[in-house]
mmCIF file of C-alpha atoms in Angstrom:
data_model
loop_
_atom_site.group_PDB
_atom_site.id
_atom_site.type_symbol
_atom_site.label_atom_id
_atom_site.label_comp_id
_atom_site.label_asym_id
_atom_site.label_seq_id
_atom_site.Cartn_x
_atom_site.Cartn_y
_atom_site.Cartn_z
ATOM 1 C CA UNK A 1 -16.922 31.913 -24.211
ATOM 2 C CA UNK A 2 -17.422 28.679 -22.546
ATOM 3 C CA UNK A 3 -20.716 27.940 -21.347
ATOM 4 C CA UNK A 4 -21.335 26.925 -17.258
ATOM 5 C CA UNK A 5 -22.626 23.921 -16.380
ATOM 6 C CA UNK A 6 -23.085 22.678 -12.801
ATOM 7 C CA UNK A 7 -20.966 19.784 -11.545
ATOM 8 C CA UNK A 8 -23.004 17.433 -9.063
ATOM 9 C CA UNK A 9 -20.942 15.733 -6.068
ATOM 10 C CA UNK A 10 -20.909 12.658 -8.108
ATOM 11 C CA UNK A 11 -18.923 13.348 -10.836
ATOM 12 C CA UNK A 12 -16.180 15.365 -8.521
ATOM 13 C CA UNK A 13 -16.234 12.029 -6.102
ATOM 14 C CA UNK A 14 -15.793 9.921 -8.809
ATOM 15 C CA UNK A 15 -12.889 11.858 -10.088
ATOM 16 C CA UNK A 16 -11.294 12.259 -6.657
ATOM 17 C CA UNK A 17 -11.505 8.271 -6.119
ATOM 18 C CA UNK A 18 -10.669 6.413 -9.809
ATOM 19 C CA UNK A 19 -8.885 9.736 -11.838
ATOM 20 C CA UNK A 20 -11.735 9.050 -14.543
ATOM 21 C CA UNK A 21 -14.938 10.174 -14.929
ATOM 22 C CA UNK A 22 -16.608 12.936 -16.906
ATOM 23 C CA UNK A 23 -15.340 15.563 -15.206
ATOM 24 C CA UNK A 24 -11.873 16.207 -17.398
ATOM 25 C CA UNK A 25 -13.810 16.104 -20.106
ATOM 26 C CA UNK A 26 -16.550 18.824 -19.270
ATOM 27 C CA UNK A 27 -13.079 20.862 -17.927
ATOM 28 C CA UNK A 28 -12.479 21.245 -21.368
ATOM 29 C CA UNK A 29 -15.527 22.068 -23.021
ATOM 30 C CA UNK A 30 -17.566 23.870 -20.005
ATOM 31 C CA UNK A 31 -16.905 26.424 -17.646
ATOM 32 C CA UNK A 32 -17.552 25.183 -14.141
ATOM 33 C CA UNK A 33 -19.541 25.840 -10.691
ATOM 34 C CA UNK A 34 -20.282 24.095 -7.849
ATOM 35 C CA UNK A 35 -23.192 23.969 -5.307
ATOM 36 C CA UNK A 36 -22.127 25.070 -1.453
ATOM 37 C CA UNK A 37 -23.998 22.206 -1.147
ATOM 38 C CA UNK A 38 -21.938 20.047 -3.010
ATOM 39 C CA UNK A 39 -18.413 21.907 -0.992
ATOM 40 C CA UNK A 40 -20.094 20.498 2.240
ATOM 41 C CA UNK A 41 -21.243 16.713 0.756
ATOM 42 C CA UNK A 42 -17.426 16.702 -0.332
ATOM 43 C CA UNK A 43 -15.873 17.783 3.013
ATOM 44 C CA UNK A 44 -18.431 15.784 4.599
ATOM 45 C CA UNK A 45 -16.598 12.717 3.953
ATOM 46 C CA UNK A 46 -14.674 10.836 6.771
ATOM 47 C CA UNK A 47 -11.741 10.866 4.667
ATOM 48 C CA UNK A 48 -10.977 14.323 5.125
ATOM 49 C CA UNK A 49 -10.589 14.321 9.405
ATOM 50 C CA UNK A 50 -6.928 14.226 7.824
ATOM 51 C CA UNK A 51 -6.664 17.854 7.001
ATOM 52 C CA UNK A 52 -3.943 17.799 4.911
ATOM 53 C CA UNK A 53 -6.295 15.353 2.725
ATOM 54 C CA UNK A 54 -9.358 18.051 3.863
ATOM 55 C CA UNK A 55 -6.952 20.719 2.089
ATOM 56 C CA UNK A 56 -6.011 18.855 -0.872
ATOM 57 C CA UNK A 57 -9.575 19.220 -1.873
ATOM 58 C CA UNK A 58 -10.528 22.447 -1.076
ATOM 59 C CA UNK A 59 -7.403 23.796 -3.422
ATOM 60 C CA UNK A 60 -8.990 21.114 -6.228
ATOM 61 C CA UNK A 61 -12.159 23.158 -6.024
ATOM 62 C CA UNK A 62 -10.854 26.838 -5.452
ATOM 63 C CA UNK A 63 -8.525 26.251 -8.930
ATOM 64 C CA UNK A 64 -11.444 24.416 -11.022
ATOM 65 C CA UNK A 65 -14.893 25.781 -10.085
ATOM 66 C CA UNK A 66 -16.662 28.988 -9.019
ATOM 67 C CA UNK A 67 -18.858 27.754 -5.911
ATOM 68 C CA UNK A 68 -22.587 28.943 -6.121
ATOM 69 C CA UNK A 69 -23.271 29.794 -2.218
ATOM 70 C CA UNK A 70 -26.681 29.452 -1.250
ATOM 71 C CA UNK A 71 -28.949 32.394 -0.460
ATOM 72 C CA UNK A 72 -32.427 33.246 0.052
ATOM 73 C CA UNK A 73 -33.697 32.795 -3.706
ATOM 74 C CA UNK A 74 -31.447 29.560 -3.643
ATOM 75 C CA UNK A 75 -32.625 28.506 -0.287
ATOM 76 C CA UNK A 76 -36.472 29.022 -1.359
ATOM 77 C CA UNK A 77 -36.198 27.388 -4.536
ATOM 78 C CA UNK A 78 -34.902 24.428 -2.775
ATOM 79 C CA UNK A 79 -37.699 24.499 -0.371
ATOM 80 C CA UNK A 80 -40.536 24.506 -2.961
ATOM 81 C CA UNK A 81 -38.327 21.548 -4.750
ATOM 82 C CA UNK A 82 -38.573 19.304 -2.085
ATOM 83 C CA UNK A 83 -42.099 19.752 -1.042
ATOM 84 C CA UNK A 84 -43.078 19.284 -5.170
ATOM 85 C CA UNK A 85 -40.188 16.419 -5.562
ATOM 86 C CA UNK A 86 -39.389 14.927 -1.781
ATOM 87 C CA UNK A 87 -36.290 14.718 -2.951
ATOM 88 C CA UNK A 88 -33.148 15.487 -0.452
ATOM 89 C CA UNK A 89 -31.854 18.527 0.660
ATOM 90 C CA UNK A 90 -28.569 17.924 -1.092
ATOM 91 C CA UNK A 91 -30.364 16.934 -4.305
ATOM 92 C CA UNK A 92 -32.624 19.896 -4.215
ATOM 93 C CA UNK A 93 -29.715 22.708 -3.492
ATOM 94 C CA UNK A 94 -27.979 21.876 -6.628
ATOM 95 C CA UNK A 95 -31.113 21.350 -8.438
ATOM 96 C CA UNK A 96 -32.139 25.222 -7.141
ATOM 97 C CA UNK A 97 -28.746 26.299 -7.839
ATOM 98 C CA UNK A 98 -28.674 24.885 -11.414
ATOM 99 C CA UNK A 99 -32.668 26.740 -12.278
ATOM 100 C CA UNK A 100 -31.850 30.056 -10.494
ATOM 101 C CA UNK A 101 -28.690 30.278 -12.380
ATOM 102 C CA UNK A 102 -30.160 28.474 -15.521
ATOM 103 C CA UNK A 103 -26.896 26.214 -15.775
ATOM 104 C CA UNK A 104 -27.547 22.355 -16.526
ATOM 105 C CA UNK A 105 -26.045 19.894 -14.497
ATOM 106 C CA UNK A 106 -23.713 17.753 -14.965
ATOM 107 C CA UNK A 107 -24.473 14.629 -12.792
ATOM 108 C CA UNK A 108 -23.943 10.696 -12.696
ATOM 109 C CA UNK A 109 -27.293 10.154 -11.779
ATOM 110 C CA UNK A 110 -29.904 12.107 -13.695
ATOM 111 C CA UNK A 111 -32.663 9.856 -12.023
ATOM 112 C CA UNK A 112 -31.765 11.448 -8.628
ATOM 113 C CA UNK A 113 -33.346 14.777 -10.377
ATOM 114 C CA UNK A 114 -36.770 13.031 -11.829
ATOM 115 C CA UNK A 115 -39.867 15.339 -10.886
ATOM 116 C CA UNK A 116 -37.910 18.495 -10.241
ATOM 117 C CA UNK A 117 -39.422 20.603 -13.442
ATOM 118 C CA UNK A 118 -36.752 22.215 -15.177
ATOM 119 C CA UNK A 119 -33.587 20.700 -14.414
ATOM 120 C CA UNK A 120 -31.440 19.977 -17.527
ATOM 121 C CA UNK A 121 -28.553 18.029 -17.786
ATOM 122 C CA UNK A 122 -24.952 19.059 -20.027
ATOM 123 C CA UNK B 1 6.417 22.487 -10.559
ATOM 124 C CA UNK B 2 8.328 21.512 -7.614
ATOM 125 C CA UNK B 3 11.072 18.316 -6.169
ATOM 126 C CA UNK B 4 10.213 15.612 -3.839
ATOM 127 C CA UNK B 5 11.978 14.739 -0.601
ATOM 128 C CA UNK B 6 12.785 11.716 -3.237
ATOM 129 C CA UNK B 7 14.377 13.885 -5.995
ATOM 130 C CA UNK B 8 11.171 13.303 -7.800
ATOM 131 C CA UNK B 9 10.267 16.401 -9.981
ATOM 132 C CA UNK B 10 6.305 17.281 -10.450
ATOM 133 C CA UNK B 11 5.032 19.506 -12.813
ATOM 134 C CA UNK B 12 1.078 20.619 -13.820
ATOM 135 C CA UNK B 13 0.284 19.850 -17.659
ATOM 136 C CA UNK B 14 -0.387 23.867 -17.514
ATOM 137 C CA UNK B 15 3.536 23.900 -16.573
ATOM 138 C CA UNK B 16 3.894 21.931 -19.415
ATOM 139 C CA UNK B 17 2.351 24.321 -22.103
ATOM 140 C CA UNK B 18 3.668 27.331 -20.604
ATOM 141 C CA UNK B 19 7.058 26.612 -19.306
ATOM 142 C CA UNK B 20 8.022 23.614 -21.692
ATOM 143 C CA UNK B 21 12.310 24.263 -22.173
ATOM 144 C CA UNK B 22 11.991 24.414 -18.149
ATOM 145 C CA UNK B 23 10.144 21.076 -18.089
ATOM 146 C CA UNK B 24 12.385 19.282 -20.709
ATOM 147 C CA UNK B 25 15.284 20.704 -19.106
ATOM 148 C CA UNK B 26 14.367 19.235 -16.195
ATOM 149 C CA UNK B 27 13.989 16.197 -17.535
ATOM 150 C CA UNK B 28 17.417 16.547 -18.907
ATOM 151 C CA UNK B 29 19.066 16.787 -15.583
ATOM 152 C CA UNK B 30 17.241 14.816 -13.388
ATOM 153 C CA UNK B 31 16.247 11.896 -15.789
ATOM 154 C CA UNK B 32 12.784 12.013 -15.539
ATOM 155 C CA UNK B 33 9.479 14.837 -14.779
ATOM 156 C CA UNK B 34 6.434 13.930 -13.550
ATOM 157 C CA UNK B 35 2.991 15.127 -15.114
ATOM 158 C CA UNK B 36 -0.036 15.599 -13.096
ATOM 159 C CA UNK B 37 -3.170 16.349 -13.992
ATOM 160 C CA UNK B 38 -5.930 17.810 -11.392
ATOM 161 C CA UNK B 39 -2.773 16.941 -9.142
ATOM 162 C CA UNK B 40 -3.168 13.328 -9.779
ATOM 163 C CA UNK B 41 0.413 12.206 -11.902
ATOM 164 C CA UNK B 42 -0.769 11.507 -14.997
ATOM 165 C CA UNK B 43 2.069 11.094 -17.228
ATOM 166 C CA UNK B 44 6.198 11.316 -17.322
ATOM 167 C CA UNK B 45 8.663 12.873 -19.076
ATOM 168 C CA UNK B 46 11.507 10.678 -19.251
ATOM 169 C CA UNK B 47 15.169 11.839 -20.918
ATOM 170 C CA UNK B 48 16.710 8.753 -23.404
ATOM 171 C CA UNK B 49 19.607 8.675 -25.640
ATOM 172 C CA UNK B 50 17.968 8.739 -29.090
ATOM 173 C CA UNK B 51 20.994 7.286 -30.249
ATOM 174 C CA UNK B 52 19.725 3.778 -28.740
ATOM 175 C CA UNK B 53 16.438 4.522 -30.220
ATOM 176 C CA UNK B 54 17.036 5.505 -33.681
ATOM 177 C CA UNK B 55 19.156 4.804 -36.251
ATOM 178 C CA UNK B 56 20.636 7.578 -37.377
ATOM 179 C CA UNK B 57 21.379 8.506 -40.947
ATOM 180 C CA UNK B 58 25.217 9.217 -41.269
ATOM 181 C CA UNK B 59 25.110 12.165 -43.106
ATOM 182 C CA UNK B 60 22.902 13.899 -40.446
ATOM 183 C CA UNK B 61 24.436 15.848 -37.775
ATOM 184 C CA UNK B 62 25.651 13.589 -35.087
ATOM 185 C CA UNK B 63 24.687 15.486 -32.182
ATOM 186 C CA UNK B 64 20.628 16.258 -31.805
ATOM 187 C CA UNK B 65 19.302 18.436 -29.432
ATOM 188 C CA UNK B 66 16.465 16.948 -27.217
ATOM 189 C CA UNK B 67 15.306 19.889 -25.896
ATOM 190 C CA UNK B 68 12.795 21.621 -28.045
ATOM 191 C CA UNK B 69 12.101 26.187 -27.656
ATOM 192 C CA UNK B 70 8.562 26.402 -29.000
ATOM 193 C CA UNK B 71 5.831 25.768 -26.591
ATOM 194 C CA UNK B 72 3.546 23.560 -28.698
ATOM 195 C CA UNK B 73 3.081 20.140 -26.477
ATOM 196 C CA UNK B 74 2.473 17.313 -29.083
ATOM 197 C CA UNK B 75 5.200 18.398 -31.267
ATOM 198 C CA UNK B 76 7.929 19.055 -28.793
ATOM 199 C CA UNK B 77 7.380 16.145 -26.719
ATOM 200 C CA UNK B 78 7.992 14.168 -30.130
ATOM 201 C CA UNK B 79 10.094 16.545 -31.788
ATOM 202 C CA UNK B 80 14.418 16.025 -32.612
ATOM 203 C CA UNK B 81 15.664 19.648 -33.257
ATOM 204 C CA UNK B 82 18.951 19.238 -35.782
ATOM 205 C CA UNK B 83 21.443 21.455 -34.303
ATOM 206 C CA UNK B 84 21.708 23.709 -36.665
ATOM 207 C CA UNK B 85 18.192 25.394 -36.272
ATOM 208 C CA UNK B 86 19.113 26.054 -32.691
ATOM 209 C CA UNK B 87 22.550 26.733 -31.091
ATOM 210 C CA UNK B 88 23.363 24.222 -28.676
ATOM 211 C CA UNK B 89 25.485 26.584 -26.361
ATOM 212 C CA UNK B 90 22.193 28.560 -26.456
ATOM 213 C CA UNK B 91 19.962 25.579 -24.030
ATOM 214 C CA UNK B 92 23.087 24.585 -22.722
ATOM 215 C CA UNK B 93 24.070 28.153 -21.002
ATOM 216 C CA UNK B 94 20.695 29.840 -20.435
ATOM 217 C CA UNK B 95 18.810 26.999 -19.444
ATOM 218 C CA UNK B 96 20.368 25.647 -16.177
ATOM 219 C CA UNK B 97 20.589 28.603 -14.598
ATOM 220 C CA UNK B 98 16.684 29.187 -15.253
ATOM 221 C CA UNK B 99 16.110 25.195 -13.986
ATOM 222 C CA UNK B 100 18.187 26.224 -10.769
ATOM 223 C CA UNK B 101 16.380 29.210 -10.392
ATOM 224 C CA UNK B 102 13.188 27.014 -10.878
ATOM 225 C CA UNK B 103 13.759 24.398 -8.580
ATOM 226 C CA UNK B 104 15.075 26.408 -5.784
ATOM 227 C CA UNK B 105 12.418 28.561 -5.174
ATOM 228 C CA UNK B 106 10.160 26.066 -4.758
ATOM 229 C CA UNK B 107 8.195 26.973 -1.461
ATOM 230 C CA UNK B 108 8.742 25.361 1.711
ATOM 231 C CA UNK B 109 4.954 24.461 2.226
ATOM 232 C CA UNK B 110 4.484 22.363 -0.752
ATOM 233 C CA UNK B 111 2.529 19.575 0.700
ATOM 234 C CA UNK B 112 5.249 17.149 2.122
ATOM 235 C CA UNK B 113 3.209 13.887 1.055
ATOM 236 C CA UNK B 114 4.114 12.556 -2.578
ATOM 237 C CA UNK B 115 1.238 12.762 -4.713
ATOM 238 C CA UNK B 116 1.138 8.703 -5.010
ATOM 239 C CA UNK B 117 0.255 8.609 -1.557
ATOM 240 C CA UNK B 118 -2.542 11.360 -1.655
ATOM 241 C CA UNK B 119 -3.723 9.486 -4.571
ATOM 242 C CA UNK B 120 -4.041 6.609 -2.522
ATOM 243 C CA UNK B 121 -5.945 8.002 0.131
ATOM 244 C CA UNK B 122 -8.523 9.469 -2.285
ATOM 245 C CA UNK B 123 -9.385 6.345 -3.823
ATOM 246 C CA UNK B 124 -10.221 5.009 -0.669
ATOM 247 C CA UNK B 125 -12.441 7.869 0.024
ATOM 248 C CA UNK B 126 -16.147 7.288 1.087
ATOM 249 C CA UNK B 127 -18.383 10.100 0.166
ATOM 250 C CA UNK B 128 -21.355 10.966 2.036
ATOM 251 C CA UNK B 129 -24.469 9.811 0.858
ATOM 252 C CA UNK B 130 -27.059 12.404 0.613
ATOM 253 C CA UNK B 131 -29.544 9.543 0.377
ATOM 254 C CA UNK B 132 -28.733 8.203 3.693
ATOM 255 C CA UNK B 133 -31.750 7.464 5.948
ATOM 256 C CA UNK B 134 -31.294 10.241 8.280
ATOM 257 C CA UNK B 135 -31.762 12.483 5.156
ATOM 258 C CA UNK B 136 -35.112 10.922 4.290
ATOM 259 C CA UNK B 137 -36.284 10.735 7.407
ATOM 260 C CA UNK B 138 -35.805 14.517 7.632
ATOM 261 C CA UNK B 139 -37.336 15.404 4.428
ATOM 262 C CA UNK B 140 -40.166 13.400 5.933
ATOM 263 C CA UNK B 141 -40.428 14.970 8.576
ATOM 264 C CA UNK B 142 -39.680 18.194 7.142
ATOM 265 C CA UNK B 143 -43.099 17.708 4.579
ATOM 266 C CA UNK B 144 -45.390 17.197 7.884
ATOM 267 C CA UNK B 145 -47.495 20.059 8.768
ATOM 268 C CA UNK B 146 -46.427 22.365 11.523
ATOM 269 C CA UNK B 147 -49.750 21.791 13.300
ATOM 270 C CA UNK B 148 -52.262 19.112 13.060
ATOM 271 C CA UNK B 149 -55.755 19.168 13.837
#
């Protein structure tokens, strides 16, 4: 059984834009959720007012992760994160998601995540 | 797996592994299939005469059959079948009608745009930056006690 990582907006942006990335890679080895968060930092791009586009994207995440939503034990754990870390609200969802659920994260930036006890990386 | 308005044929690489006589066949009749990956085309499947290819020893049988049964990837994408290990009238009577069958039910709704074009647009995506200053300014903001003194 595959283990589950978390997949930070990054790495799925990256993907979407050059094809490349880590992201094929960790398709093969991990098992793979997403952040709500990370659903809305995708869809929040200007590039998806086309909703044909806005679809495409969507059906990429419905077929290759599991999205995480974000409730109250989420939603607290974030809270506490930023007023330890000061990092961003995006930043400290997926960081909550990832230590709630105990999944490391698979991100471009692991600097993004320095200060926020915890947090591993796959 | 599904046709163009441009007679281009797409298939997934999952399509590939499980349906692999439909893909080649496909290949077969239309010249070429397109692979994608993530829905991004990836690679192609492209039908050629092996005869121009190869040089082919005499005393083998003449005609070689270029579509492979077994669904293992590597080896039938590289793989000549001699004739005699599978009856040509075999892929040559079951498998069109399955390819017709294939290609015709493709839905309606499949997305109308080829997939070089969607390509296109996502690599001129800009992401939102969860470090804009609007952000920061809010988690500032956010950190400030409720009431001051």
């Amino acid at each position: 059984m595959k283990t589950t990582i978390i997949v930070d907006t990054d790495v799925i942006t990256e993907y979407l834009k050059t094809g490349k990335g880590s992201l094929p890679g960790a398709y093969e080895k991990f098992s793979m959720v997403i952040s709500a968060a990370t659903l809305l930092e995708l869809l929040a791009s200007k590039t998806f007012v086309d909703e044909s586009l806005g679809q495409e994207v969507k059906e990429f995440v419905d077929k290759y992760f599991v999205i995480k939503e974000i409730d109250r034990k989420v939603a607290e754990k974030a809270a506490e994160i930023i007023r330890e870390s000061e990092v961003t609200m995006a930043t400290a969802l997926v960081a909550a998601t990832a230590l709630v659920f105990s999944h490391k994260v698979l991100t471009n930036n692991p600097g993004e995540y320095n200060g926020i006890d915890g947090v591993e990386f796959a | 797996m599904y046709k163009t308005k441009n007679n281009k044929v797409i298939a997934s690489l999952t399509e590939l592994k499980n349906k692999t006589g439909d893909i080649l066949a496909l290949a077969d009749e239309f010249g070429e299939v397109t692979l994608t990956s993530y829905n991004r085309p990836r690679y192609k499947v492209i039908r050629i005469e092996m005869e121009e290819v190869v040089d082919l020893d005499s005393e083998a049988p003449k005609k070689k059959v270029k579509v492979a049964v077994q669904p293992k990837v590597k080896e039938e994408l590289e793989a000549e079948i001699p004739a005699e290990e599978i009856k040509k009238s075999e892929v040559e009577v079951a498998v069109p009608a399955k390819v017709e069958v294939a290609v015709a039910t493709q839905p309606e709704e499949k997305p109308e745009e080829p997939a070089d074009v969607i390509e296109d647009e996502l690599s001129k995506m800009q992401p939102w930056d969860r470090h804009n200053e609007k952000e920061k300014e809010f988690i500032r903001k956010a950190l400030m006690p409720l009431i001051t003194n």
